[in-house]
Amino acid sequence: MLNIAAKTALVAGSLSMFPIASAQAPSTDLTTQVAAISPKLDATYLQLHQAPELSRQEVRTSAFIAAELRKLGYQVTDHIGVYEDGSKALGVVGLLKNGTGPTVLIRTDMDALPVTEATGLPYASKVHAKNAQDQDVGVMHACGHDIHMTVFLGVAQELVENKRKWHGTVLLVGQPAEETIDGARAMMADGMYTRFPRPDYILDEHDNNSFPTGSIATASGPLLAASTSVYVTFHGVGSHGSRPETSKDPIVMGAEFVMMAQTIVSRQNAPQSPAVLTVGTFHAGTKNNIIPDDATLGLTLRSYDSNVMKNMIAAVRRTADSVATAYAVAPDHMPTITIPEHTGPTINDSALTARMTNAATAALGRNRVLHADPVMGSEDVNYFTDSGKIPLTAFWLGVADPAKLAESLKTGKPLPNIHSALFAPVYEPAIQIGVVAMTSMALSLLQ
Ligand SMILES: [Zn+2]
Ligand SMILES: [Zn+2]
C-alpha cells in the first residue's frame, strides 16, 4: 500500500562519507552469524522474487513461510484471518516460547502487486495472474515484500540459534493482503490475541529506496499516515449533449466538487496537523454528445490524526451534498459516498523506538542508523497494535544504490520508487543489515 517518497535525512554531501558497500558493520557475533547464512537468505530472496502472488492469493508464499518456520522449530498455525466479505485469509503465525519474559511480535507482509516488472534483471518476475476483476496482469514484488519475508526468515533463524541469549515468547506473523490494507484486519478479526499470546511489543520493517542499502532509518512518533479511500458518486439527470437545460450534469457537479474539495485541507484544517486530499479518479460518460446520469470520483485522504481524518470525511460529504443541492438535485438523489478501504496511522512509540534505535546502533554502528521523517504513505501494521494500545516501532530498511541515490539527490530526479515496474532494490547488504537490526532489537526486548 505504501506510496512513499520518504524524505531522506541525508544530503548529497554526506552520502559520499557513507561507507556502505565497502565497510563491514561492527564485527559482532550476530553479524558473523548472519553473514554465514547470507547465501541461503539471498537464494530465498531470489526464489520469492520470481514467485510473487497478488493480495489474497498468497497460497504458495504463505505455505513456504509456514514450512520454513516449521523447519526452524516454530509452532506454526496457518490459514489465519477472515476478510470482511467472509472469505478466509492466508495468515501465518509462528510461535516460539522460551521461558518467562515479554512477548514480541515481528511481522512481515507477503503479497505482491499487479505490476509487470521492467527492471530487466536476470531474476525479474515473469509471473502473470488474474486480478480480482479477472483480468490478466503481470505480478511483481514491486513493494519489496520479498525482502521483508527474507529478513523475517533470517530473524526467525537467528532467534533459534541464539536461544540461550533470550527469554520470553516470539510471535512471527506472516500477513497477507497488505497492499489492499485488509490483511492485518482479517487476522485480528480471526482472534489473533485470543488464539496466540498478546504481544508486549511489535516490530516491523519496510524497504525504502530513499535510504542507501546497508542502512536503516528510524522515526519516533508518526511514521506513516492514516489512509481512507472514498468514492463520491454524483447522481444527475442524463440528456442529449445539445440540451443541457433538460439535464442535471454530474460532470459539472464533479468538476465543481474537485475544486471545492481543495479548500477542505487548505481552509478547514489546522496547518499544524498535516493532511492530504487527492482526487485520483474521475469516471463519467460514454460519448461526447451525451450528458451522463452519474459521475464517480475516487479520493484518497491522508492524515496522522484520526480526528483530522473524521473531519475530512465529514467535509467531503458536506461538500458533495452542497454541490448537488446547488444544482437542484432531488433530496433522494444526493451523492453516494462509499469508503472501501481504511487504515489508521502508523505511530512509532517513542520510548520503544528510542530503545530499538539504541539496540540497532550498538549492532550496526552509528553511521548505519539514520533518522527518517514521517511520510504520507500508509500501512496496515497498525491493526496489530489494538488501536494503539500495544507499542510498535517500524523502521525503514535502505535498499537504494548509494551512488545512484547520491546522483538523484544532486539532480533532484527521483529513483524508481516502490510500486514502480523499475523498482530494483539492492538486496545486499540490505537483507543482512535488516536481519541484524531486527534480531538485535528483538534480543534487547527479550532480556
Ligand atoms: Zn506497497
Ligand atoms: Zn509494502
XYZ file of C-alpha atoms and ligand atoms in Angstrom:
449
model
C 0.000 0.000 0.000
C 2.885 2.265 0.716
C 3.248 5.013 -1.745
C 6.155 6.817 -0.377
C 8.751 9.269 -1.384
C 10.392 9.250 2.001
C 12.248 12.415 2.740
C 15.734 11.228 3.367
C 17.698 12.790 6.154
C 20.786 12.515 4.009
C 22.186 15.199 1.811
C 24.312 14.564 -1.225
C 27.457 15.741 0.544
C 27.154 13.348 3.459
C 26.431 10.362 1.244
C 29.953 10.111 -0.066
C 31.009 9.724 3.577
C 28.715 6.764 3.917
C 30.784 3.588 3.932
C 28.044 1.225 2.847
C 29.399 -1.043 0.204
C 32.965 -1.213 1.438
C 32.985 -1.292 5.205
C 31.514 -4.036 7.330
C 29.183 -3.402 10.248
C 30.865 -3.713 13.663
C 32.064 -7.272 13.896
C 29.780 -8.864 16.451
C 28.734 -12.480 16.901
C 25.441 -11.629 15.292
C 26.891 -10.021 12.158
C 29.173 -13.016 11.708
C 26.288 -15.433 12.150
C 24.095 -13.526 9.701
C 26.919 -13.341 7.159
C 27.171 -17.140 7.397
C 23.506 -17.651 6.440
C 23.585 -14.892 3.826
C 23.887 -17.215 0.770
C 20.784 -19.089 1.927
C 18.922 -15.815 2.532
C 19.868 -14.493 -0.908
C 18.623 -17.716 -2.503
C 15.343 -17.322 -0.590
C 15.023 -13.741 -1.807
C 15.606 -14.650 -5.445
C 13.124 -17.516 -5.190
C 10.430 -15.309 -3.611
C 11.104 -12.519 -6.099
C 10.383 -14.838 -9.011
C 7.188 -16.245 -7.488
C 5.112 -13.206 -6.487
C 1.424 -13.602 -5.667
C -1.288 -10.928 -5.575
C -3.093 -9.853 -2.399
C -5.477 -12.584 -1.147
C -3.789 -15.110 -3.477
C -0.675 -15.784 -1.351
C -1.201 -19.563 -1.418
C 2.334 -20.746 -2.202
C 4.018 -17.853 -0.405
C 2.208 -18.437 2.891
C 2.792 -22.201 2.598
C 6.518 -21.519 2.076
C 6.726 -19.205 5.117
C 4.827 -21.749 7.241
C 7.101 -24.603 6.097
C 10.301 -22.628 6.759
C 9.137 -21.659 10.256
C 8.192 -25.288 10.994
C 11.652 -26.434 9.863
C 13.173 -23.995 12.347
C 11.096 -25.449 15.192
C 8.344 -22.837 15.462
C 4.830 -23.906 16.408
C 3.029 -22.859 13.242
C -0.627 -22.068 12.574
C -1.705 -21.133 9.053
C -4.834 -20.017 7.194
C -5.435 -17.330 9.813
C -7.779 -14.457 9.005
C -11.289 -13.661 7.846
C -11.927 -10.817 5.401
C -14.957 -8.573 5.730
C -16.716 -10.495 2.935
C -16.338 -13.694 4.993
C -13.633 -15.283 2.826
C -10.647 -16.894 4.541
C -7.220 -15.261 4.634
C -3.787 -16.883 4.428
C -2.101 -15.500 7.549
C 0.672 -17.455 9.237
C 1.787 -17.347 12.868
C 4.961 -18.998 14.144
C 5.216 -19.186 17.919
C 8.398 -19.822 19.898
C 8.215 -19.950 23.690
C 11.495 -19.730 25.539
C 10.860 -19.319 29.264
C 9.414 -16.350 31.119
C 9.651 -12.909 29.611
C 7.900 -10.449 27.313
C 6.138 -11.357 24.074
C 7.457 -9.740 20.900
C 5.521 -9.771 17.630
C 7.570 -9.483 14.432
C 5.565 -9.000 11.256
C 6.180 -9.431 7.562
C 3.766 -8.839 4.738
C 3.652 -11.406 1.914
C 1.732 -10.023 -1.082
C 2.904 -8.577 -4.395
C 1.430 -6.053 -6.829
C -0.266 -6.129 -10.252
C 2.822 -4.644 -11.926
C 4.709 -6.070 -14.929
C 8.369 -5.981 -13.957
C 10.510 -3.877 -16.291
C 13.844 -3.880 -14.444
C 15.499 -6.220 -16.960
C 17.208 -8.022 -14.065
C 18.143 -11.656 -14.736
C 15.857 -12.694 -11.849
C 12.957 -10.423 -12.869
C 9.466 -11.793 -12.314
C 7.712 -13.224 -15.370
C 4.599 -14.165 -13.416
C 1.091 -13.350 -14.622
C -2.140 -13.884 -12.709
C -5.820 -12.962 -12.730
C -6.692 -9.964 -10.586
C -9.951 -9.580 -8.622
C -11.638 -8.336 -11.833
C -10.481 -11.489 -13.657
C -8.049 -9.507 -15.838
C -4.648 -10.945 -16.717
C -1.940 -8.856 -15.021
C 1.800 -9.068 -14.570
C 2.769 -9.668 -10.936
C 5.834 -8.221 -9.210
C 7.182 -7.777 -5.711
C 7.325 -4.072 -6.508
C 6.929 -3.134 -2.843
C 9.781 -5.395 -1.751
C 7.709 -7.661 0.483
C 10.045 -10.421 -0.740
C 12.858 -8.616 1.091
C 10.666 -8.364 4.207
C 9.948 -12.114 4.149
C 13.621 -12.936 3.662
C 14.667 -10.707 6.564
C 11.853 -12.224 8.656
C 13.063 -15.778 7.998
C 16.644 -14.723 8.787
C 15.458 -13.258 12.103
C 13.483 -16.452 12.783
C 16.663 -18.495 12.329
C 18.861 -16.176 14.409
C 16.378 -16.214 17.295
C 16.528 -20.027 17.293
C 20.328 -20.089 17.069
C 20.644 -17.547 19.893
C 18.023 -19.092 22.149
C 20.322 -19.128 25.161
C 20.560 -15.314 24.943
C 16.887 -14.522 25.489
C 13.749 -15.333 27.486
C 10.151 -14.837 26.529
C 7.925 -15.522 23.565
C 8.222 -14.530 19.928
C 5.252 -14.378 17.646
C 6.299 -14.293 13.981
C 3.435 -13.070 11.836
C 3.213 -13.539 8.051
C 0.463 -11.202 6.939
C -1.399 -11.435 3.617
C -3.069 -8.583 1.703
C -1.094 -5.572 2.902
C -1.470 -3.842 -0.453
C -5.244 -3.890 -0.073
C -4.861 -2.924 3.620
C -7.231 -5.626 4.788
C -4.881 -8.493 5.717
C -3.945 -7.349 9.225
C -7.567 -6.532 9.989
C -8.571 -10.005 8.715
C -6.040 -11.663 11.052
C -7.196 -9.590 14.031
C -10.815 -10.461 13.203
C -9.818 -14.128 13.484
C -8.866 -13.841 17.157
C -5.106 -13.185 16.922
C -4.737 -12.321 20.598
C -7.098 -14.942 21.977
C -5.565 -17.777 19.958
C -1.991 -16.540 20.480
C -0.284 -14.570 23.271
C -0.953 -10.842 23.191
C 2.350 -9.096 22.395
C 4.009 -6.518 24.630
C 5.883 -5.056 21.659
C 5.560 -5.069 17.869
C 8.482 -4.760 15.439
C 8.205 -4.208 11.705
C 10.352 -3.010 8.821
C 9.771 -1.812 5.265
C 12.307 -1.367 2.492
C 12.858 2.165 1.288
C 14.604 3.499 -1.811
C 15.294 6.859 -0.193
C 17.933 5.327 2.063
C 21.104 3.569 0.903
C 21.431 -0.185 1.105
C 23.375 -1.000 4.243
C 21.421 1.435 6.398
C 18.214 1.554 8.375
C 16.248 4.649 9.387
C 14.104 5.088 12.461
C 11.493 7.680 13.394
C 9.772 8.443 16.659
C 6.050 9.280 16.586
C 4.198 9.342 13.262
C 5.909 7.312 10.533
C 3.033 6.766 8.096
C -0.389 8.314 7.698
C -3.906 7.034 8.112
C -5.397 6.428 4.691
C -9.050 6.429 3.643
C -10.282 5.709 0.124
C -13.567 7.434 -0.660
C -15.817 7.180 -3.704
C -18.213 10.059 -4.357
C -20.906 9.411 -6.971
C -22.979 12.341 -8.244
C -26.388 11.260 -9.478
C -27.549 13.733 -12.130
C -30.061 13.571 -14.915
C -28.679 12.498 -18.285
C -29.647 14.172 -21.516
C -28.569 14.924 -25.098
C -25.394 16.984 -25.113
C -27.139 19.715 -27.096
C -29.865 20.127 -24.469
C -28.144 20.884 -21.154
C -31.255 22.654 -19.856
C -33.018 19.280 -19.578
C -30.149 17.728 -17.615
C -28.550 17.885 -14.219
C -24.977 17.444 -15.372
C -22.999 15.171 -12.998
C -19.709 16.018 -14.773
C -20.094 19.695 -13.951
C -21.034 18.790 -10.378
C -17.990 16.523 -10.144
C -15.695 19.218 -11.574
C -17.052 21.760 -9.106
C -16.599 19.262 -6.277
C -12.932 18.695 -7.258
C -12.210 22.410 -6.939
C -14.245 22.971 -3.761
C -12.640 19.934 -2.121
C -9.236 21.628 -2.426
C -10.306 24.016 0.339
C -11.015 21.204 2.816
C -7.321 20.881 3.679
C -6.259 24.457 2.897
C -9.101 26.278 4.700
C -10.740 23.871 7.141
C -7.742 22.055 8.621
C -5.120 23.422 11.007
C -1.735 23.585 9.255
C -0.124 22.024 12.357
C -1.954 18.776 11.508
C -0.834 17.791 8.026
C -3.436 16.283 5.727
C -3.800 15.372 2.054
C -6.885 15.127 -0.135
C -6.283 13.860 -3.668
C -8.897 13.122 -6.299
C -7.223 10.300 -8.195
C -10.033 9.132 -10.498
C -12.990 10.777 -12.253
C -15.167 8.447 -14.309
C -18.218 9.559 -16.231
C -19.855 9.322 -19.603
C -19.595 7.276 -22.771
C -19.840 9.767 -25.654
C -19.141 13.450 -26.363
C -22.751 14.357 -27.080
C -24.368 12.567 -24.139
C -24.687 14.082 -20.680
C -24.392 11.008 -18.428
C -26.529 10.139 -15.440
C -23.693 9.657 -12.983
C -20.107 10.666 -12.291
C -17.865 8.851 -9.805
C -14.770 10.328 -8.233
C -12.160 8.334 -6.308
C -10.358 10.134 -3.494
C -7.555 9.292 -1.111
C -7.407 11.089 2.236
C -4.280 11.077 4.426
C -3.548 12.308 7.933
C -1.582 11.290 11.038
C -4.562 12.097 13.248
C -7.837 10.154 13.455
C -9.863 13.286 14.285
C -8.492 15.146 11.296
C -9.478 12.126 9.179
C -13.023 12.126 10.623
C -13.357 15.860 9.905
C -12.135 15.408 6.315
C -14.635 12.634 5.635
C -17.446 14.788 7.044
C -16.275 17.722 4.896
C -16.234 15.549 1.751
C -19.832 14.541 2.456
C -20.895 18.128 3.160
C -19.177 19.474 0.052
C -20.678 16.827 -2.231
C -24.170 17.428 -0.829
C -23.814 21.194 -1.143
C -22.771 20.952 -4.803
C -25.713 18.653 -5.571
C -28.070 20.980 -3.713
C -26.794 23.986 -5.683
C -27.680 22.117 -8.899
C -31.181 21.371 -7.550
C -30.654 17.624 -7.332
C -33.662 15.982 -5.661
C -33.149 15.125 -1.961
C -33.459 11.398 -2.703
C -30.714 11.734 -5.358
C -27.987 13.160 -3.113
C -24.440 11.917 -3.847
C -23.491 8.433 -2.657
C -20.358 8.220 -0.519
C -18.623 4.870 -0.026
C -15.432 4.018 1.873
C -13.942 0.768 0.524
C -10.565 0.988 2.297
C -9.307 2.485 5.507
C -6.258 2.101 7.701
C -5.102 4.054 10.736
C -1.780 5.889 11.069
C 1.468 4.073 11.878
C 2.701 5.760 15.035
C 6.033 4.649 16.442
C 6.012 4.510 20.230
C 8.733 6.968 21.281
C 10.107 5.011 24.269
C 10.233 1.755 22.288
C 11.734 3.493 19.249
C 14.489 5.056 21.384
C 15.332 1.610 22.817
C 15.260 -0.050 19.407
C 17.366 2.683 17.799
C 19.966 2.143 20.547
C 19.910 -1.625 20.043
C 20.328 -1.251 16.269
C 23.090 1.332 16.700
C 25.004 -0.985 19.037
C 24.744 -3.797 16.484
C 25.268 -1.850 13.243
C 27.311 1.197 14.185
C 26.151 4.824 14.238
C 26.665 5.567 10.550
C 24.205 2.874 9.503
C 21.297 4.075 11.644
C 19.712 7.156 10.094
C 16.810 9.378 11.000
C 13.578 9.364 8.986
C 10.859 11.992 8.737
C 7.198 10.937 8.583
C 5.646 10.422 5.140
C 2.041 10.340 3.933
C 2.222 6.750 2.687
C 0.243 4.202 4.688
C 0.398 0.652 6.016
C -1.951 -1.645 7.882
C 0.523 -2.925 10.510
C -1.192 -0.590 12.998
C -4.144 -3.029 13.202
C -1.910 -5.318 15.272
C -1.461 -2.555 17.906
C -5.085 -2.969 19.027
C -5.893 0.725 18.454
C -2.502 1.924 19.650
C -2.577 0.016 22.968
C 0.484 -2.114 22.098
C 3.716 -0.186 21.426
C 5.037 -0.541 17.884
C 8.162 0.502 16.094
C 8.526 0.171 12.339
C 11.784 1.135 10.647
C 12.937 1.710 7.090
C 15.427 -0.655 5.535
C 17.556 1.167 2.961
C 17.716 -0.556 -0.450
C 18.986 2.202 -2.758
C 22.229 2.003 -4.697
C 24.326 4.600 -2.791
C 25.887 6.066 -5.951
C 22.537 6.357 -7.736
C 20.954 7.830 -4.606
C 23.702 10.449 -4.331
C 23.207 11.292 -8.012
C 19.445 11.524 -7.551
C 19.841 13.859 -4.570
C 22.155 16.019 -6.692
C 19.912 16.164 -9.770
C 16.561 16.067 -7.990
C 15.478 13.221 -10.273
C 13.936 10.539 -8.044
C 14.953 6.873 -8.229
C 12.234 4.403 -9.263
C 10.329 4.034 -6.024
C 8.344 1.143 -4.613
C 5.298 0.217 -6.725
C 7.260 1.116 -9.849
C 7.890 -1.518 -12.553
C 11.531 -0.329 -12.385
C 11.960 -0.752 -8.620
C 15.186 -2.721 -8.224
C 16.276 -2.888 -4.580
C 19.955 -3.554 -3.909
C 19.175 -6.555 -1.755
C 22.627 -6.981 -0.303
C 23.733 -5.835 2.159
C 20.131 -4.736 2.847
C 18.973 -8.228 3.828
C 21.877 -8.866 6.205
C 21.503 -5.415 7.739
C 17.769 -5.999 8.175
C 18.331 -9.330 9.923
C 20.993 -7.913 12.249
C 18.872 -4.841 13.062
C 15.639 -6.731 13.712
C 17.306 -9.567 15.639
C 19.257 -7.186 17.874
C 16.064 -5.231 18.549
C 14.180 -8.405 19.498
C 17.056 -9.680 21.661
C 17.209 -6.382 23.563
C 13.481 -6.656 24.352
C 13.717 -10.309 25.386
C 16.242 -9.884 28.197
Zn 3.118 -1.371 -1.260
Zn 4.882 -2.533 1.137
